[in-house]
Short mmCIF file of C-alpha atoms and ligand atoms in Angstrom, two decimals:
data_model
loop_
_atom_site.label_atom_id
_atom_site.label_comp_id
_atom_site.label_asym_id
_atom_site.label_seq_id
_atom_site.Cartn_x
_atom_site.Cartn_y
_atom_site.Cartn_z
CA UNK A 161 77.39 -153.65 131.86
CA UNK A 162 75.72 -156.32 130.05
CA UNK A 163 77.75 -158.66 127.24
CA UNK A 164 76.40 -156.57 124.74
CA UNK A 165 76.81 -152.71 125.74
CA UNK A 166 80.01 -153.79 126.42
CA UNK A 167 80.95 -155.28 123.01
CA UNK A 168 78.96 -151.50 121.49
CA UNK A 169 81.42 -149.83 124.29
CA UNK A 170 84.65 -151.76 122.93
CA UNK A 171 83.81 -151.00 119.12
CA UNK A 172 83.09 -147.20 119.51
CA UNK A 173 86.34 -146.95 122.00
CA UNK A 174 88.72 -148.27 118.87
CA UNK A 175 87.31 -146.66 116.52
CA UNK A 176 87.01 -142.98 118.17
CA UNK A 177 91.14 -142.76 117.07
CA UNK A 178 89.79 -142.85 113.61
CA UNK A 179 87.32 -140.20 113.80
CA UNK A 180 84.64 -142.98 113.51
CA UNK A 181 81.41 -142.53 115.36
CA UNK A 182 78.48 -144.78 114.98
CA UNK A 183 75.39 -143.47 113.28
CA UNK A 184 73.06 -145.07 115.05
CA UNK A 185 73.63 -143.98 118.92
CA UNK A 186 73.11 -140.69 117.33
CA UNK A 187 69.83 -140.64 114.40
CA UNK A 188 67.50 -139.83 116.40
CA UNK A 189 68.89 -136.51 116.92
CA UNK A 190 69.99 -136.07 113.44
CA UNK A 191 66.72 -136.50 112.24
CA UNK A 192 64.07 -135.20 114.28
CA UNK A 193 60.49 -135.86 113.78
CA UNK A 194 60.05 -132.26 113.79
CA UNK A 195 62.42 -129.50 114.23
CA UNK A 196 63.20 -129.06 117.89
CA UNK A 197 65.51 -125.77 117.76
CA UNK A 198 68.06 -125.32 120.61
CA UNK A 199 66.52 -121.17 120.42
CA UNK A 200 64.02 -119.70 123.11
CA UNK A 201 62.02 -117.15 122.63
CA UNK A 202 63.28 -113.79 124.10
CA UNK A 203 62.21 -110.38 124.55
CA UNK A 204 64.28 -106.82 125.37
CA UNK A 205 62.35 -104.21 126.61
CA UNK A 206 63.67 -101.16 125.05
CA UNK A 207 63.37 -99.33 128.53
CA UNK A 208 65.62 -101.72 129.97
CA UNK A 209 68.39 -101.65 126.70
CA UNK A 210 68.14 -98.05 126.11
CA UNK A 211 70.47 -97.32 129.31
CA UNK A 212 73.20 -99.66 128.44
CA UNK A 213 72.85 -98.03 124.80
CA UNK A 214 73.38 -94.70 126.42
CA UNK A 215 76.26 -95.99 127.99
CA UNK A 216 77.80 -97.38 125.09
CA UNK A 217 77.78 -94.28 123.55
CA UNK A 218 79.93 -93.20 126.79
CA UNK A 219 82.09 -95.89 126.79
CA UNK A 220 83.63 -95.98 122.75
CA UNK A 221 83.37 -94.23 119.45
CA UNK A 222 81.04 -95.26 116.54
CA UNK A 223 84.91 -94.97 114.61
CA UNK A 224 86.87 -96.77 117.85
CA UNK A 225 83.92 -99.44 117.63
CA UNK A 226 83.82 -99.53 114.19
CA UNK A 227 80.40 -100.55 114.92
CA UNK A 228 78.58 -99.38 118.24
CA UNK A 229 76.44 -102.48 118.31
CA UNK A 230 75.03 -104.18 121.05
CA UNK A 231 74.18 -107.68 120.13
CA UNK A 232 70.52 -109.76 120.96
CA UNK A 233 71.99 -112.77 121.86
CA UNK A 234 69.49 -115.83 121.89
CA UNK A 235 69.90 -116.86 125.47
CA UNK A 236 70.46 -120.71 124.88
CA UNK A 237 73.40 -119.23 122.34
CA UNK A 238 75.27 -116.54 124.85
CA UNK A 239 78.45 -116.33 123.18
CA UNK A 240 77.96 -117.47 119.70
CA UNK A 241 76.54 -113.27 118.15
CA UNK A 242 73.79 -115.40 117.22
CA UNK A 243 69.67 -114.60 117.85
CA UNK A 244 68.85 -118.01 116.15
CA UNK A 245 70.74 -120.40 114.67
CA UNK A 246 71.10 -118.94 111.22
CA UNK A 247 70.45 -114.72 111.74
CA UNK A 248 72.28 -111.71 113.94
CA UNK A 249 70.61 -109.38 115.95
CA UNK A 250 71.99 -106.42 117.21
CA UNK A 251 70.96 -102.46 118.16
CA UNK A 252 73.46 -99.79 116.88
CA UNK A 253 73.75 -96.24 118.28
CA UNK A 254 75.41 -93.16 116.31
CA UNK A 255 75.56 -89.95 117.82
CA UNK A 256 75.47 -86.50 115.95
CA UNK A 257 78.69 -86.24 114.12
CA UNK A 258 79.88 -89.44 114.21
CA UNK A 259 80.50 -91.95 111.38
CA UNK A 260 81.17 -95.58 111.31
CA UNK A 261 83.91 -95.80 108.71
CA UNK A 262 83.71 -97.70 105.34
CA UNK A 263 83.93 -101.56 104.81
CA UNK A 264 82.39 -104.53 102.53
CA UNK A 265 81.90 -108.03 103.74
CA UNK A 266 79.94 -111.02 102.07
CA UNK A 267 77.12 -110.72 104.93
CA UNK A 268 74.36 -108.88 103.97
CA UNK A 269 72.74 -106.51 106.49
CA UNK A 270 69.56 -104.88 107.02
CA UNK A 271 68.59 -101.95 109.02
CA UNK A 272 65.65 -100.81 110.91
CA UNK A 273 65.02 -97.50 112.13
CA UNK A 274 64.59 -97.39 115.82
CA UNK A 275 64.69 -93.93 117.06
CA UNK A 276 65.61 -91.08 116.21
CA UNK A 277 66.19 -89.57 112.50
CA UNK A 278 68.49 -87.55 109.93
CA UNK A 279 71.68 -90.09 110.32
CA UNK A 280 72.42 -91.80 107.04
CA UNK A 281 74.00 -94.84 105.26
CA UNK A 282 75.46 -94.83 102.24
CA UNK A 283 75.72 -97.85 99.74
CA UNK A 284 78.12 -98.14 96.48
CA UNK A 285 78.04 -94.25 96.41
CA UNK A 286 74.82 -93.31 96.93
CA UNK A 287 73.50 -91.91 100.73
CA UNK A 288 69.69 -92.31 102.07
CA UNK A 289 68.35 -90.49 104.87
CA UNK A 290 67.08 -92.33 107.81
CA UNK A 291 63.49 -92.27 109.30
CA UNK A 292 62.25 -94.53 112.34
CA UNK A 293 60.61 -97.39 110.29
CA UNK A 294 62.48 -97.02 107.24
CA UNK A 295 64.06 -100.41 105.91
CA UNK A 296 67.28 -100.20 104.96
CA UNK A 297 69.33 -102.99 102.61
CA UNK A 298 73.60 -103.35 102.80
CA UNK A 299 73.49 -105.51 99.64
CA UNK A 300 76.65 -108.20 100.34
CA UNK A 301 79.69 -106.77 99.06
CA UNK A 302 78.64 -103.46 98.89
CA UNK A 303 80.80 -100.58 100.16
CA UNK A 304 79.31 -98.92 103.36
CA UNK A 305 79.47 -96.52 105.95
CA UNK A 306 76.99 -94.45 108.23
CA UNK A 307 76.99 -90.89 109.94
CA UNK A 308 75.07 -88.59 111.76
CA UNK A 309 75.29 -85.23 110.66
CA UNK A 310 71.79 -84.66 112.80
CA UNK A 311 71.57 -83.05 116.36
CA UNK A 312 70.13 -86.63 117.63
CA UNK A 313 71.35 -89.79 118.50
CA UNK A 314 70.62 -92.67 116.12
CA UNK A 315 69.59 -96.16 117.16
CA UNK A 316 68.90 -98.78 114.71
CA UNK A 317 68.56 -102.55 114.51
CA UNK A 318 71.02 -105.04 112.55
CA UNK A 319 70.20 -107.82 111.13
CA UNK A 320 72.38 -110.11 109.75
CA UNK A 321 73.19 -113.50 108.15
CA UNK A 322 76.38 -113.91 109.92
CA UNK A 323 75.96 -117.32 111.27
CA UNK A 324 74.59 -118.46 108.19
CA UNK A 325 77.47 -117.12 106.02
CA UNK A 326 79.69 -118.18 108.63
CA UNK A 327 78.52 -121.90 108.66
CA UNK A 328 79.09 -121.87 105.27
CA UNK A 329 82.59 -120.64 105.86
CA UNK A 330 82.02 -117.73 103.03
CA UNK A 331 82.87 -114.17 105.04
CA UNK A 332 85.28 -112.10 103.31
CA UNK A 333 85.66 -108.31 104.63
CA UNK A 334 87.61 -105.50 103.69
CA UNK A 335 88.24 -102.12 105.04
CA UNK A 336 87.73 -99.03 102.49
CA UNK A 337 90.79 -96.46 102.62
CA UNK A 338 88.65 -93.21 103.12
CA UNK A 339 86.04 -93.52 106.34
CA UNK A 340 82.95 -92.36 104.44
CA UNK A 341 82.71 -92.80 100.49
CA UNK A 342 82.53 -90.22 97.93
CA UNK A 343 79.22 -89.39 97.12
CA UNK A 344 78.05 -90.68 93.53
CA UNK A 345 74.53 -90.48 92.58
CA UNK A 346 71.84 -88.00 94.72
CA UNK A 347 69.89 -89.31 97.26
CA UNK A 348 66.82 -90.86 95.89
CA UNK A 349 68.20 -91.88 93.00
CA UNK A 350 67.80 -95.59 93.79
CA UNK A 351 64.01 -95.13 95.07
CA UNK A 352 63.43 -93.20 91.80
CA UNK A 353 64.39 -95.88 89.35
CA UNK A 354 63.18 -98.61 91.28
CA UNK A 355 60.57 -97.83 93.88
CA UNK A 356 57.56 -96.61 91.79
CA UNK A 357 56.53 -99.84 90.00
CA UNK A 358 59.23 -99.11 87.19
CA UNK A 359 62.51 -99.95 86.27
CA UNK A 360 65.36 -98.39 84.08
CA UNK A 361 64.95 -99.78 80.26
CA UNK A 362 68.48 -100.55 80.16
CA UNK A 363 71.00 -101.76 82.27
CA UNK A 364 71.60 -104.49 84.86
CA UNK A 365 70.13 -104.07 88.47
CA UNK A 366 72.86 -103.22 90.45
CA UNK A 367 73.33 -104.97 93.27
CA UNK A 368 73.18 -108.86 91.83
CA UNK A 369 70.46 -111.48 93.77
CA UNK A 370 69.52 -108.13 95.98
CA UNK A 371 67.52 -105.66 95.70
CA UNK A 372 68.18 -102.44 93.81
CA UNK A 373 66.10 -100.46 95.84
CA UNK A 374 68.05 -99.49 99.33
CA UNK A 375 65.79 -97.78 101.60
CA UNK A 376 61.71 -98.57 101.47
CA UNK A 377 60.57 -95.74 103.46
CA UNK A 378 58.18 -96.34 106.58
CA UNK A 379 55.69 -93.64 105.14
CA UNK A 380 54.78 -95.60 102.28
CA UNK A 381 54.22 -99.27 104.05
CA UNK A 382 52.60 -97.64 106.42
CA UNK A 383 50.17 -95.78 104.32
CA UNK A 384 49.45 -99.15 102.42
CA UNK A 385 48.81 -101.01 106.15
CA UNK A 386 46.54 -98.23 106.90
CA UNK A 387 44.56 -98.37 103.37
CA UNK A 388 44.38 -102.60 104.10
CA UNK A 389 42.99 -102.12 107.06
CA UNK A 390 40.18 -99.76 106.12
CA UNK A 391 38.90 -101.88 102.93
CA UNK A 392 40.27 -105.48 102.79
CA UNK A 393 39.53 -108.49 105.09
CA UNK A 394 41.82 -108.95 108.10
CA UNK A 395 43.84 -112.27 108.58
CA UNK A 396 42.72 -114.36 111.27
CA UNK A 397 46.58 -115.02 112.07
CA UNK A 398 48.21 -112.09 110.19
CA UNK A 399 45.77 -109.25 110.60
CA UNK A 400 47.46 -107.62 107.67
CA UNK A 401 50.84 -108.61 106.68
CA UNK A 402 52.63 -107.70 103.85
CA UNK A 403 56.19 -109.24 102.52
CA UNK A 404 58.79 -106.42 101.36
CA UNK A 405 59.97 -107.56 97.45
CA UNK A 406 62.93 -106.89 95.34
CA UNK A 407 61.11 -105.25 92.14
CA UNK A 408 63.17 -106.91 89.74
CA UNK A 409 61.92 -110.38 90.64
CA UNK A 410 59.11 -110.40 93.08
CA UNK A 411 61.06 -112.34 95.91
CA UNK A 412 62.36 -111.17 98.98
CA UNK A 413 64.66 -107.97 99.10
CA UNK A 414 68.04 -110.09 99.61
CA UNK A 415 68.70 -113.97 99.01
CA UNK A 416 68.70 -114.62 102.75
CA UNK A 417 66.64 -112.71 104.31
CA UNK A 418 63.07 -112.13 103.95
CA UNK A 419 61.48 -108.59 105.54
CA UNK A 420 57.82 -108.10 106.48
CA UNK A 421 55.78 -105.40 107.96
CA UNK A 422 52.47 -105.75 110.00
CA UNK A 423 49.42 -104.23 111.49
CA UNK A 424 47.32 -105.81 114.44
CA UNK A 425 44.26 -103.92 114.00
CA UNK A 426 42.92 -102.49 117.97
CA UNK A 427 41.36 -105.29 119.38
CA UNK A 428 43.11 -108.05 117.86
CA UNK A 429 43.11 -111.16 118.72
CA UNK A 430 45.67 -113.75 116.09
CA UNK A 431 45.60 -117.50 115.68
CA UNK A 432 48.61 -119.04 115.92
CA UNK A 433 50.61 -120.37 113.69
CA UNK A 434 54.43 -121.61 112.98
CA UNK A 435 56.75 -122.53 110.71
CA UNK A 436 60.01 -123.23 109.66
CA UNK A 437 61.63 -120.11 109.42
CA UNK A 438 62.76 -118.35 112.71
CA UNK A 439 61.62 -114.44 113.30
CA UNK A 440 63.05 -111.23 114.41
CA UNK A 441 60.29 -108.78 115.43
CA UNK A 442 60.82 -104.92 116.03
CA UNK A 443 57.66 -103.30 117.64
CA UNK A 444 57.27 -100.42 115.08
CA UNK A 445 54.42 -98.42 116.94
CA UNK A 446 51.52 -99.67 119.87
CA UNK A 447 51.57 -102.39 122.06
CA UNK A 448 50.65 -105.68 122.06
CA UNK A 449 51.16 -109.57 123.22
CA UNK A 450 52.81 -112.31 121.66
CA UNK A 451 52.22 -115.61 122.57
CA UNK A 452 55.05 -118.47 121.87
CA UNK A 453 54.32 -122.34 122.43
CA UNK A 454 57.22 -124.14 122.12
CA UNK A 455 58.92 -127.32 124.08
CA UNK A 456 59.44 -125.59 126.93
CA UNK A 457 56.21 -124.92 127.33
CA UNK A 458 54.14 -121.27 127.19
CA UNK A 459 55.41 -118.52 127.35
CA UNK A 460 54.06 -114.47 127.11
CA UNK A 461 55.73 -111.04 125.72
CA UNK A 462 53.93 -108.36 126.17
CA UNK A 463 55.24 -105.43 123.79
CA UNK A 464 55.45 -101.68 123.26
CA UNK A 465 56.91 -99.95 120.80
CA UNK A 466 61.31 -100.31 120.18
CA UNK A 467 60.69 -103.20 121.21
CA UNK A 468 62.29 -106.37 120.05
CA UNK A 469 61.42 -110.03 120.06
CA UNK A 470 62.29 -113.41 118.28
CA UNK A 471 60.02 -116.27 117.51
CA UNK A 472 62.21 -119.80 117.18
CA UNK A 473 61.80 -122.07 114.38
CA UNK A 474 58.52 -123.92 114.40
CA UNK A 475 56.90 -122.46 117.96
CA UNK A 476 53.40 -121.69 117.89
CA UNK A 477 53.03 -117.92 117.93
CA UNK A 478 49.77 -116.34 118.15
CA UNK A 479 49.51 -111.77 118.33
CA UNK A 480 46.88 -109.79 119.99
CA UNK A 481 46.64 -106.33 120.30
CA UNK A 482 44.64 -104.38 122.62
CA UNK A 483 45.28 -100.78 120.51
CA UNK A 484 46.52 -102.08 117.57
CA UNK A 485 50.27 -102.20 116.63
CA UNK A 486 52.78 -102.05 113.86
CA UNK A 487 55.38 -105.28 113.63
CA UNK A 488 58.11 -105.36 111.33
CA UNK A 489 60.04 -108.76 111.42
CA UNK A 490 62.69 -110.52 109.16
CA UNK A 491 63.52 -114.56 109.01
CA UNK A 492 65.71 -116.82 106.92
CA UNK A 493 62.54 -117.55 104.62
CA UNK A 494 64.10 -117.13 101.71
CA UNK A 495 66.79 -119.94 101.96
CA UNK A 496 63.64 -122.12 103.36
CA UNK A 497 61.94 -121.57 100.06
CA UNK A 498 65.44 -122.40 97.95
CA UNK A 499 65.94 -125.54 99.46
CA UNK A 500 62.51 -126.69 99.53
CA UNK A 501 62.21 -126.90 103.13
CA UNK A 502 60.05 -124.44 104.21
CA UNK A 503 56.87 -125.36 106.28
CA UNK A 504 54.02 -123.69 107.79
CA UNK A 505 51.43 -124.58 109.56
CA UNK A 506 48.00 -122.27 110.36
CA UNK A 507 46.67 -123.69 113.42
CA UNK A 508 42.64 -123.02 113.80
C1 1HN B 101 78.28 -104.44 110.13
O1 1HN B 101 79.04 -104.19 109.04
C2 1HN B 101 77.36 -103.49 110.56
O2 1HN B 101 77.76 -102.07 108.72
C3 1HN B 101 76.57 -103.76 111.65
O3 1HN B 101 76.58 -101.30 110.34
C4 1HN B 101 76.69 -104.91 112.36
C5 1HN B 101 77.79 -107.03 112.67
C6 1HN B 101 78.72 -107.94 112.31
C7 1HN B 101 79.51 -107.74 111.19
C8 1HN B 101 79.38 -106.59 110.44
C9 1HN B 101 77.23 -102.20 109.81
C10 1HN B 101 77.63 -105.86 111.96
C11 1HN B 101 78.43 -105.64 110.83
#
């Protein structure tokens, strides 16, 4: 060791006892030129998850589970319920007459129809009936529980911002008493005062920085897709993408996630582009490819419907589409655009 590595050696060896570490054997890292983002891209076929779904539903209870979820792990962070760095992923199966019991926690959830239809969730008393492409919001702190009073199983996706709300060290949960809340308000009560382009003249929205509308039924983005892509211009990148809003304030439907909903017109072929926020995609209907650049160099989904992908922080992603598809996807946008951090680039 030369005279000099070994003086660096000495000084970091005393000072490690006082939880001292020097900044500069370590910048580099700290401050990346551009964000490098220990995620990979990863795809699950939903022929190859819908088995071990199947199973699960063997194996436990929705109310034994709690939650009969099967997490997407990101594989470079097995072990950590994490699909990037800041969001959850998971799919969740309910089978006719089951319910997952009633609880409130600080993370806020979203849910996307998978397969299958007539289970339900219910938030702060009210219950909406579930569709395969419906959106569904669990405003944070909001009292919920599912069940399927249907004659088919249920399968939706999860997302989450558990390891966001857990690196902030902010979770609080509770259990209800009762497994499935007293129902307050009809269904479509929420959709009624809030989902036509009108509000309620008085009174607060109801649940806070989230949305007040619950459930944004597939039917209607999916008529609005279809009506885009008849008589506007497609996006070279996009084809036609639109954002899901909270009425009340024309941003995203909760603070930390951000929801969108896509169609790659047949014969599609995207740009790419990337940016800051990472994605969750859930192949709504059709088939298509995605194509990810990122450090480790190419690499090529191709996609049918159920199923499920994630795009890391800034990698390259460019869509095509053969027959044309329908992508739904959520990120951590949102929190990108509060700090003042978020980036993207449209690469020609
Ligand atoms: C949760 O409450 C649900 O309510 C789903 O369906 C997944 C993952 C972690 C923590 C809470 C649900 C969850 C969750």
């Amino acid at each position: 060791m030369s005279p000099i590595s070994s003086v660096r050696q000495q000084l970091y060896q005393d000072m490690a006892p006082l939880n001292m570490t020097p900044l500069w054997e370590v910048l580099h890292a700290l401050v990346p030129p551009q964000p490098s983002s220990p995620c990979v891209p990863s795809l699950w076929k939903y022929e190859q998850i819908k088995p071990f779904l199947k199973r699960a539903g063997e194996a436990i209870t929705a109310e034994e589970a709690v939650r009969r979820v099967l997490i997407l792990e990101n594989p470079a962070l097995r072990g950590q319920s994490a699909v990037t760095q800041s969001l959850y992923a998971g799919l969740q199966l309910i089978l006719p007459g089951e319910v997952a019991p009633c609880h409130r926690h600080t993370q806020s959830a979203l849910r996307f129809i998978v397969e299958g239809e007539g289970a339900y969730t219910a938030v702060d008393g009210e219950r909406t009936t579930m569709h395969p492409g419906d959106f569904i919001i669990t405003p944070s702190w909001t009292w919920h529980d599912h069940g399927n009073q249907a004659s088919e199983p249920v399968v939706w996706l999860d997302g989450l911002d558990i390891p966001m709300i857990r690196f902030f060290d902010a979770g609080f949960a509770e259990n209800d008493t009762a497994q499935s809340q007293t129902v307050q308000r009809a269904e479509g009560n929420s959709f009624a005062r809030y989902g036509h382009n009108m509000a309620p003249v008085r009174g607060d929205a109801p649940f806070g920085a989230t949305s007040p509308i619950f459930s944004y039924p597939y039917e209607r983005s999916r008529e609005a897709l279809h009506h885009l892509e008849s008589n506007a211009p497609i996006d070279d990148w996009d084809g036609i993408k639109l954002r899901y809003i909270n009425p009340a304030t024309g941003g995203s439907p909760m603070p930390t996630m951000a929801t969108f909903m896509q169609r790659l017109p047949a014969g599609f072929e995207g740009k790419a582009s990337r940016q800051t926020d990472g994605a969750v995609y859930s192949v709504v209907e059709g088939a298509g490819t995605a194509y990810i650049e990122g450090p480790n160099g190419p690499v090529r989904f191709d996609f049918e419907t159920r199923d499920h992908f994630v795009v890391p922080s800034w990698q390259a992603l460019r869509l095509a589409s053969v027959k044309g598809c329908v992508l739904f996807s959520y990120s951590d946008r949102p929190v990108h655009q509060a700090l003042g951090i978020h980036k993207e680039e449209r690469i020609s």
